[in-house]
Short mmCIF file of C-alpha atoms in Angstrom, two decimals:
data_model
loop_
_atom_site.label_atom_id
_atom_site.label_comp_id
_atom_site.label_asym_id
_atom_site.label_seq_id
_atom_site.Cartn_x
_atom_site.Cartn_y
_atom_site.Cartn_z
CA MET F 14 -5.46 -25.35 12.17
CA GLN F 15 -2.44 -25.28 14.10
CA SER F 16 -0.37 -26.11 11.22
CA ARG F 17 -2.03 -22.82 9.56
CA LYS F 18 -1.42 -21.06 12.09
CA GLN F 19 2.18 -21.70 12.89
CA PRO F 20 3.14 -19.72 9.52
CA ILE F 21 1.17 -16.58 10.87
CA LEU F 22 2.68 -16.33 14.20
CA LEU F 23 6.42 -16.53 12.66
CA TYR F 24 5.22 -14.18 9.63
CA LEU F 25 3.98 -12.06 12.25
CA SER F 26 6.86 -12.19 14.62
CA LEU F 27 9.44 -11.33 12.02
CA PHE F 28 7.34 -8.53 11.03
CA LEU F 29 7.18 -7.27 14.39
CA SER F 30 10.74 -7.75 15.39
CA THR F 31 12.02 -5.79 12.01
CA THR F 32 9.99 -3.01 12.70
CA LEU F 33 11.09 -2.73 16.24
CA ILE F 34 15.00 -2.87 15.39
CA GLY F 35 14.01 -0.10 12.90
CA SER F 36 12.50 1.55 16.22
CA VAL F 37 15.53 1.23 18.08
CA LEU F 38 17.76 2.20 15.20
CA LEU F 39 15.87 5.54 14.66
CA TYR F 40 15.57 6.07 18.36
CA LEU F 41 19.73 6.01 18.50
CA PRO F 42 21.16 9.50 18.72
CA TRP F 43 23.26 8.84 15.80
CA THR F 44 21.30 8.82 13.26
CA GLY F 45 19.18 11.87 14.37
CA GLN F 46 19.30 15.83 14.46
CA LYS F 47 17.76 15.88 17.84
CA PRO F 48 16.21 14.02 20.28
CA ILE F 49 13.28 11.70 19.39
CA SER F 50 10.57 10.15 21.81
CA PHE F 51 10.73 6.17 21.64
CA LEU F 52 7.16 6.45 20.49
CA ASP F 53 7.61 8.62 17.87
CA ALA F 54 10.65 6.26 16.46
CA MET F 55 8.59 3.66 16.79
CA TYR F 56 5.41 5.40 14.77
CA VAL F 57 7.88 6.50 12.07
CA ALA F 58 9.50 3.25 12.05
CA THR F 59 6.25 1.35 11.45
CA SER F 60 5.09 3.77 8.73
CA ALA F 61 8.36 3.03 6.72
CA PHE F 62 8.17 -0.71 6.92
CA THR F 63 4.51 -0.78 6.17
CA VAL F 64 5.13 1.79 3.30
CA THR F 65 2.68 4.04 4.30
CA GLY F 66 4.59 7.62 4.94
CA LEU F 67 2.64 9.03 7.82
CA SER F 68 4.89 10.58 10.38
CA THR F 69 4.39 12.12 13.64
CA VAL F 70 7.83 14.58 13.18
CA ASP F 71 9.61 16.02 10.42
CA VAL F 72 11.51 13.50 9.15
CA THR F 73 13.70 16.34 7.10
CA LYS F 74 14.29 17.91 10.09
CA GLN F 75 14.78 15.37 12.62
CA PHE F 76 16.62 12.63 11.42
CA ASN F 77 20.09 13.07 9.35
CA ILE F 78 21.72 11.00 6.71
CA LEU F 79 21.94 7.92 8.52
CA GLY F 80 18.53 8.36 9.71
CA ASP F 81 17.29 8.63 5.90
CA ILE F 82 19.27 5.46 4.93
CA VAL F 83 17.31 3.55 7.91
CA ILE F 84 14.26 4.72 6.67
CA MET F 85 15.13 4.21 2.87
CA LEU F 86 15.93 0.47 4.05
CA LEU F 87 12.82 -0.49 6.02
CA ILE F 88 10.73 1.14 2.59
CA GLN F 89 12.78 -1.17 0.31
CA ILE F 90 12.32 -4.56 2.66
CA GLY F 91 8.52 -3.91 3.60
CA GLY F 92 7.95 -2.94 0.01
CA MET F 93 9.61 -6.55 -1.45
CA GLY F 94 8.07 -8.17 1.59
CA ILE F 95 10.34 -9.31 4.32
CA VAL F 96 9.89 -12.93 3.64
CA ALA F 97 10.85 -12.34 0.24
CA VAL F 98 14.53 -10.30 1.43
CA SER F 99 14.74 -13.18 4.10
CA MET F 100 14.39 -15.89 1.36
CA LEU F 101 16.53 -14.07 -0.96
CA ALA F 102 18.88 -14.17 1.52
CA LEU F 103 18.91 -17.91 1.74
CA LYS F 104 19.08 -18.85 -1.46
CA PHE F 105 22.10 -17.69 -1.48
CA THR F 106 23.24 -20.18 1.49
CA GLN F 107 21.41 -23.10 -0.11
CA LYS F 108 19.84 -24.35 -3.18
CA SER F 109 16.28 -24.86 -2.67
CA LEU F 110 13.78 -23.66 0.29
CA SER F 111 11.67 -26.03 2.64
CA VAL F 112 7.79 -26.28 2.27
CA ARG F 113 7.05 -23.73 5.60
CA GLU F 114 9.42 -21.19 4.26
CA ASN F 115 7.24 -21.26 0.62
CA ILE F 116 4.11 -21.22 2.93
CA LEU F 117 5.43 -18.25 4.45
CA PHE F 118 6.03 -16.79 0.98
CA GLN F 119 2.50 -17.63 -0.24
CA LEU F 120 0.93 -15.76 3.28
CA GLU F 121 3.31 -12.74 2.54
CA LEU F 122 2.25 -12.81 -1.01
CA ASN F 123 -1.65 -13.34 0.11
CA THR F 124 -2.41 -15.99 -2.16
CA GLU F 125 -4.04 -19.40 -1.57
CA ASP F 126 -2.33 -20.88 -4.26
CA ALA F 127 -0.21 -24.29 -3.77
CA ARG F 128 1.97 -23.51 -6.54
CA ASN F 129 5.77 -22.91 -5.30
CA TYR F 130 6.36 -19.12 -5.33
CA THR F 131 10.02 -19.15 -4.47
CA PHE F 132 10.87 -18.94 -8.67
CA PHE F 133 9.10 -15.55 -8.18
CA MET F 134 11.68 -14.11 -5.53
CA LYS F 135 14.17 -13.61 -8.46
CA TYR F 136 11.94 -11.24 -10.51
CA ILE F 137 10.79 -9.33 -7.51
CA LEU F 138 14.67 -8.16 -7.17
CA LEU F 139 15.20 -7.57 -10.69
CA PHE F 140 12.21 -5.59 -11.35
CA ASN F 141 13.23 -3.41 -7.72
CA ILE F 142 16.86 -3.05 -9.40
CA ILE F 143 15.47 -1.97 -12.63
CA LEU F 144 12.91 -0.03 -12.10
CA GLU F 145 14.56 1.96 -9.16
CA SER F 146 17.60 2.80 -11.25
CA LEU F 147 15.64 4.15 -13.84
CA GLY F 148 13.80 6.29 -11.62
CA THR F 149 16.94 7.49 -9.77
CA LEU F 150 18.21 8.34 -13.09
CA PHE F 151 15.40 10.32 -14.33
CA LEU F 152 15.09 12.05 -11.09
CA SER F 153 18.51 13.03 -10.80
CA PHE F 154 17.75 15.86 -13.68
CA VAL F 155 15.94 17.88 -11.60
CA PHE F 156 17.97 17.14 -8.15
CA VAL F 157 21.27 16.56 -8.90
CA PRO F 158 21.54 20.46 -10.85
CA GLN F 159 19.44 22.03 -7.79
CA TYR F 160 21.49 20.00 -4.60
CA GLY F 161 24.81 19.05 -6.24
CA TRP F 162 25.83 14.86 -7.15
CA ASP F 163 26.29 13.50 -3.57
CA ARG F 164 22.69 15.04 -2.08
CA GLY F 165 20.99 15.09 -5.48
CA ILE F 166 21.91 11.28 -6.00
CA PHE F 167 21.01 10.55 -2.51
CA ILE F 168 17.12 12.57 -2.96
CA SER F 169 17.03 10.70 -6.74
CA LEU F 170 17.48 7.55 -4.95
CA PHE F 171 15.50 7.61 -1.70
CA THR F 172 12.35 9.38 -3.56
CA SER F 173 13.16 6.27 -6.59
CA ILE F 174 12.65 4.21 -3.67
CA SER F 175 9.88 5.44 -1.74
CA SER F 176 7.81 5.87 -5.29
CA LEU F 177 8.37 2.52 -6.44
CA ASN F 178 7.25 0.82 -3.02
CA ASN F 179 4.31 3.37 -2.70
CA ALA F 180 5.70 4.72 0.46
CA GLY F 181 5.19 8.45 0.06
CA PHE F 182 8.20 9.11 2.28
CA SER F 183 9.65 12.66 0.89
CA LEU F 184 13.00 14.66 1.85
CA PHE F 185 11.15 17.64 1.55
CA SER F 186 9.01 19.30 4.22
CA ASP F 187 6.54 20.22 1.81
CA ASN F 188 6.36 16.35 0.39
CA LEU F 189 6.55 17.55 -3.45
CA ALA F 190 4.80 20.47 -3.46
CA SER F 191 7.93 22.66 -4.46
CA TYR F 192 7.45 20.58 -7.77
CA ALA F 193 4.03 20.49 -8.25
CA THR F 194 4.81 21.76 -11.80
CA ASN F 195 7.95 19.92 -12.65
CA PRO F 196 6.73 17.51 -15.57
CA ILE F 197 10.18 15.21 -14.95
CA VAL F 198 8.86 14.47 -11.18
CA ASN F 199 5.30 14.33 -11.91
CA PHE F 200 5.45 11.47 -14.15
CA THR F 201 8.70 9.79 -13.00
CA VAL F 202 7.06 9.56 -9.53
CA ALA F 203 3.67 8.46 -10.86
CA LEU F 204 5.16 5.78 -13.40
CA LEU F 205 6.61 4.35 -10.05
CA ILE F 206 3.76 4.44 -8.06
CA VAL F 207 1.68 2.68 -10.90
CA PHE F 208 4.19 -0.09 -11.53
CA GLY F 209 4.73 -0.84 -7.54
CA GLY F 210 0.82 -0.59 -7.19
CA LEU F 211 -0.16 -3.18 -10.46
CA GLY F 212 2.23 -6.02 -8.31
CA TYR F 213 4.72 -8.43 -9.35
CA ILE F 214 2.30 -11.10 -11.23
CA VAL F 215 1.10 -8.42 -13.04
CA LEU F 216 4.58 -6.95 -14.27
CA LEU F 217 5.64 -10.52 -14.58
CA ASP F 218 2.98 -11.12 -17.22
CA LEU F 219 3.35 -7.96 -18.70
CA VAL F 220 7.18 -8.45 -19.35
CA THR F 221 6.59 -12.39 -20.62
CA LEU F 222 3.46 -11.44 -22.84
CA LYS F 223 4.52 -12.71 -26.73
CA ARG F 224 2.54 -12.61 -29.74
CA GLY F 225 -1.02 -14.73 -29.59
CA ARG F 226 -0.49 -15.21 -25.99
CA ARG F 227 -3.40 -12.99 -23.74
CA LEU F 228 -2.95 -11.29 -20.36
CA GLN F 229 -3.94 -13.46 -17.59
CA PHE F 230 -7.70 -12.92 -16.35
CA HIS F 231 -5.91 -11.40 -13.17
CA SER F 232 -3.70 -9.29 -15.21
CA LYS F 233 -6.48 -8.04 -17.35
CA ILE F 234 -8.80 -7.10 -14.33
CA THR F 235 -6.01 -5.20 -12.10
CA ILE F 236 -4.60 -3.11 -15.08
CA ILE F 237 -8.54 -2.14 -16.42
CA MET F 238 -9.39 -1.41 -12.84
CA THR F 239 -6.25 0.87 -12.46
CA LEU F 240 -6.50 2.98 -15.39
CA ILE F 241 -10.50 3.64 -14.53
CA LEU F 242 -9.65 4.40 -11.06
CA ILE F 243 -6.81 6.65 -12.54
CA ILE F 244 -8.85 8.17 -14.94
CA VAL F 245 -12.00 9.18 -12.55
CA GLY F 246 -10.19 10.07 -10.06
CA ALA F 247 -8.10 12.49 -11.83
CA ILE F 248 -11.29 14.03 -13.47
CA SER F 249 -13.28 13.88 -10.15
CA PHE F 250 -9.94 16.03 -8.46
CA TRP F 251 -10.13 18.53 -10.94
CA ILE F 252 -14.01 18.90 -10.88
CA LEU F 253 -13.78 19.61 -7.44
CA GLU F 254 -10.68 21.75 -6.91
CA CYS F 255 -10.02 23.28 -9.99
CA ASN F 256 -11.51 26.82 -8.12
CA GLY F 257 -10.02 25.22 -4.76
CA VAL F 258 -5.78 24.25 -4.38
CA LEU F 259 -5.60 24.56 -8.12
CA LYS F 260 -6.74 27.85 -8.64
CA SER F 261 -3.55 29.31 -8.80
CA MET F 262 -2.37 26.72 -11.57
CA THR F 263 -2.70 26.92 -15.40
CA LEU F 264 -5.18 24.20 -16.73
CA PRO F 265 -1.98 22.11 -18.13
CA GLU F 266 -0.85 22.34 -14.73
CA GLN F 267 -4.40 21.96 -12.87
CA LEU F 268 -4.59 18.80 -14.92
CA GLN F 269 -1.06 17.48 -14.19
CA ALA F 270 -1.97 17.70 -10.53
CA SER F 271 -5.17 16.11 -11.05
CA VAL F 272 -3.42 12.85 -12.39
CA PHE F 273 -0.58 12.84 -10.25
CA GLN F 274 -2.58 12.97 -7.25
CA SER F 275 -5.24 10.24 -8.32
CA VAL F 276 -2.11 7.82 -8.78
CA THR F 277 -0.66 8.71 -5.15
CA THR F 278 -4.13 8.75 -3.60
CA ARG F 279 -4.61 5.37 -3.85
CA THR F 280 -1.67 3.92 -2.43
CA ALA F 281 1.26 6.28 -2.27
CA GLY F 282 0.89 9.41 -0.15
CA PHE F 283 2.98 11.88 -1.79
CA ASN F 284 1.01 15.40 -2.57
CA THR F 285 1.88 18.63 -4.81
CA VAL F 286 -0.80 20.05 -3.56
CA ASP F 287 -1.75 21.71 0.03
CA MET F 288 -3.91 18.66 1.44
CA THR F 289 -5.10 20.88 4.48
CA HIS F 290 -7.32 23.03 2.42
CA LEU F 291 -8.85 20.21 0.21
CA ALA F 292 -12.63 20.57 0.19
CA PRO F 293 -14.76 18.06 2.24
CA GLY F 294 -16.38 16.32 -1.03
CA THR F 295 -12.61 16.17 -1.68
CA MET F 296 -11.48 14.31 1.18
CA LEU F 297 -14.35 11.94 1.05
CA LEU F 298 -13.49 11.00 -2.52
CA MET F 299 -9.99 10.46 -1.43
CA MET F 300 -10.91 8.63 1.42
CA VAL F 301 -12.96 5.72 -1.30
CA PHE F 302 -10.02 5.46 -3.01
CA MET F 303 -7.56 4.81 -0.24
CA TYR F 304 -9.63 2.40 1.04
CA ILE F 305 -9.88 0.44 -1.87
CA GLY F 306 -6.11 0.91 -3.00
CA ALA F 307 -4.06 -0.87 -5.84
CA GLY F 308 -2.93 -4.67 -6.94
CA PRO F 309 -2.69 -7.32 -4.83
CA MET F 310 0.77 -8.63 -4.82
CA SER F 311 2.52 -5.41 -4.63
CA ALA F 312 3.42 -2.96 -2.00
CA ALA F 313 0.22 -1.24 -1.67
CA GLY F 314 -2.49 -1.43 0.86
CA GLY F 315 -6.54 -0.76 0.93
CA ILE F 316 -8.98 -3.76 -0.31
CA LYS F 317 -7.26 -4.05 -3.54
CA VAL F 318 -8.74 -3.53 -6.94
CA THR F 319 -9.42 -6.80 -7.77
CA THR F 320 -11.51 -7.35 -4.06
CA PHE F 321 -13.21 -3.85 -5.57
CA ALA F 322 -13.89 -5.20 -8.72
CA LEU F 323 -15.33 -8.55 -7.17
CA VAL F 324 -17.74 -6.71 -5.26
CA ILE F 325 -18.97 -4.78 -8.03
CA ALA F 326 -19.74 -7.67 -9.58
CA PHE F 327 -21.69 -9.38 -7.11
CA ILE F 328 -23.83 -6.40 -6.68
CA ILE F 329 -24.54 -6.12 -10.40
CA THR F 330 -25.41 -10.42 -10.36
CA ILE F 331 -27.80 -9.51 -7.64
CA LEU F 332 -29.34 -6.77 -9.73
CA LYS F 333 -29.35 -8.68 -12.71
CA GLY F 334 -30.47 -11.84 -11.10
CA HIS F 335 -27.74 -14.17 -12.30
CA GLN F 336 -27.13 -17.32 -10.23
CA HIS F 337 -23.21 -16.66 -10.45
CA ALA F 338 -20.97 -13.57 -11.23
CA ARG F 339 -19.30 -13.06 -14.72
CA ILE F 340 -16.28 -10.87 -15.37
CA PHE F 341 -15.28 -10.04 -18.75
CA ASN F 342 -17.03 -13.53 -19.98
CA ARG F 343 -15.41 -15.70 -17.15
CA THR F 344 -17.25 -16.90 -14.02
CA VAL F 345 -15.74 -15.74 -10.77
CA VAL F 346 -15.38 -18.57 -8.41
CA ARG F 347 -17.71 -18.77 -5.50
CA ARG F 348 -15.10 -18.73 -2.70
CA GLN F 349 -13.43 -15.83 -4.03
CA MET F 350 -16.35 -14.07 -4.22
CA GLU F 351 -17.25 -15.09 -0.61
CA LYS F 352 -13.87 -14.01 0.52
CA ALA F 353 -13.77 -10.86 -1.23
CA LEU F 354 -17.23 -9.80 0.76
CA ALA F 355 -15.30 -10.83 4.01
CA ILE F 356 -12.37 -8.72 3.16
CA ALA F 357 -14.63 -5.39 2.20
CA ILE F 358 -16.84 -6.22 4.93
CA SER F 359 -14.02 -7.05 8.07
CA THR F 360 -12.05 -4.12 6.80
CA GLY F 361 -14.78 -1.66 6.33
CA VAL F 362 -15.85 -2.37 10.27
CA PHE F 363 -12.23 -2.46 11.27
CA VAL F 364 -11.77 1.15 9.80
CA ILE F 365 -14.95 2.29 11.53
CA LEU F 366 -13.91 0.76 14.85
CA MET F 367 -10.21 2.81 14.84
CA ILE F 368 -11.70 5.92 13.74
CA LEU F 369 -14.37 5.79 16.60
CA LEU F 370 -11.18 4.98 19.02
CA ILE F 371 -9.08 7.83 17.89
CA SER F 372 -12.09 10.00 17.68
CA ILE F 373 -12.36 9.37 21.93
CA ALA F 374 -9.01 9.54 22.00
CA GLN F 375 -8.10 12.80 20.13
CA PRO F 376 -11.76 14.59 21.14
CA ASN F 377 -10.07 18.05 20.21
CA LEU F 378 -8.97 17.17 16.58
CA ASN F 379 -11.27 17.50 13.67
CA PHE F 380 -13.33 14.69 12.93
CA GLU F 381 -12.99 14.67 9.31
CA ASP F 382 -8.94 15.15 9.47
CA LEU F 383 -9.39 11.84 12.06
CA ALA F 384 -11.12 9.48 10.07
CA PHE F 385 -9.22 10.53 6.62
CA GLU F 386 -5.62 9.73 8.61
CA VAL F 387 -7.00 6.30 9.76
CA VAL F 388 -8.18 5.38 6.33
CA SER F 389 -4.68 6.73 5.02
CA ALA F 390 -3.27 4.53 7.87
CA PHE F 391 -5.18 1.27 6.87
CA GLY F 392 -4.61 1.91 3.27
CA THR F 393 -1.50 2.43 3.88
CA VAL F 394 -0.87 5.61 1.91
CA GLY F 395 0.18 7.99 4.03
CA LEU F 396 -1.83 10.78 3.12
CA SER F 397 -2.26 13.50 5.76
CA THR F 398 -3.90 16.49 6.79
CA GLY F 399 -0.76 17.75 8.78
CA ILE F 400 -2.47 16.55 12.44
CA SER F 401 -0.07 13.87 13.00
CA THR F 402 2.20 15.85 14.58
CA GLU F 403 -0.65 16.59 17.76
CA TYR F 404 -1.60 13.37 18.37
CA GLY F 405 -1.55 11.97 22.02
CA ALA F 406 0.46 8.55 22.86
CA ILE F 407 -2.92 6.32 22.61
CA ALA F 408 -3.79 8.12 19.25
CA LYS F 409 0.02 7.42 17.76
CA MET F 410 -0.68 3.54 19.01
CA ILE F 411 -3.91 3.09 17.49
CA ILE F 412 -2.58 4.50 13.87
CA ILE F 413 0.45 2.08 14.42
CA VAL F 414 -2.29 -0.97 15.29
CA THR F 415 -4.09 0.67 11.97
CA MET F 416 -0.90 0.67 9.60
CA ILE F 417 0.04 -2.68 10.44
CA ALA F 418 -3.24 -4.21 10.06
CA GLY F 419 -3.87 -2.62 6.97
CA LYS F 420 -0.44 -3.61 5.75
CA ILE F 421 -0.52 -7.70 7.23
CA GLY F 422 -4.17 -7.71 6.44
CA VAL F 423 -7.37 -7.80 8.78
CA LEU F 424 -8.45 -11.65 8.28
CA THR F 425 -4.57 -12.56 8.38
CA LEU F 426 -4.81 -11.64 11.64
CA LEU F 427 -8.36 -12.86 12.51
CA SER F 428 -7.48 -16.17 11.52
CA LEU F 429 -5.28 -16.16 14.64
CA ILE F 430 -7.94 -16.48 16.63
CA GLN F 431 -10.34 -18.54 14.65
CA GLN F 432 -11.49 -22.21 16.16
CA PRO F 433 -12.79 -24.08 12.71
CA THR F 434 -14.87 -27.10 13.57
CA ARG F 435 -16.01 -30.00 11.31
CA GLU F 436 -19.36 -29.49 10.44
CA THR F 437 -20.94 -32.92 10.11
CA PHE F 438 -24.79 -31.69 10.04
CA TYR F 439 -27.21 -28.66 9.20
CA TYR F 440 -29.59 -26.84 10.43
CA ALA F 441 -33.40 -26.59 9.22
CA LYS F 442 -33.47 -23.61 7.23
CA GLY F 443 -34.42 -19.97 8.30
CA GLN F 444 -36.44 -17.22 6.43
CA LEU F 445 -35.44 -13.57 6.96
CA TYR F 446 -37.14 -10.84 5.14
CA LEU F 447 -34.53 -7.75 3.84
#
């Protein structure tokens, strides 16, 4: 067990040290337009590195160009993965990587597969370069004419990196609300979010797909679940808000905004509508979607769409009286089903606990807004109703812990306190009535 704990502790120390470095850089006077407390700097650095997007300050008014670059780099490193970035740097200086480094990479990808994933790093780098470059190019058609070449290109690059890595940080005070009716911004950002949320394994499977070969089971589930959630989310959002925050828009604009908000709600945190005027039903729906998240091995948070699919499959299996869970004529391994249930239950308990703690720390704030903020932090989404600026020190620390747990994984953190024992016998069975 000690050998299992060592990679986790190393990964956690690497994660926290990078966050601390980012906090110090954002705290320095050279990166800001005005002074900032260290706790606020840590809040923003943690949010950027966990690709969340929440902030206790107005990023556009607080930081200068150097601060924006620090945030952008934290988003890029956090999205690709600190271990992946470190190992890429090592690959330039040595031909092969050690077993410990490969275990670290598996830990970051949250996989128990024993295969060597070091070959996968070059694809992560390649996908990021190509997709972020294309995103910057398309967005520049909007931002360059408006802000000039220098500023326009930088805004395009920042927005592209923030979108692909599902961060939700924007260089505009209203996020992307000013571009709610702009099709280029909406579809470019939405597509980058989807690609970033599918996960690198699915992207690699798609680009290497040949005639006569089917998608991997994992890729098929991830893509289908993503499409279902986007469609259901868009329709639901439009039904709930067509006479609310979407009322002033034309029907095509309402549909565009609904699709965009459905895509960004599960992981990215961008918004083109006023989040402070959402209906309670819409907020509840968005919390469910934020909790689910996007695909595994991606920049996204949440319990992941595959975990959600397994939980649904388990419920259907029980209702139908089947012995084994099946999806698309494939039997799901029992170990995976148990892990999915453990993830769903443990994260649910964790989120409820964080909501309880922050409601105690901030009794002056609306409970619905606090719950929304906690779920957003856990899902590393970044959507907010605007209450972050009213947080006290304790509430800020609670959200910071929630963002870190959402990025690393509750089960990964709990494994640090596990004390497994070798089972040599079983107790007699006990009967419970449900």
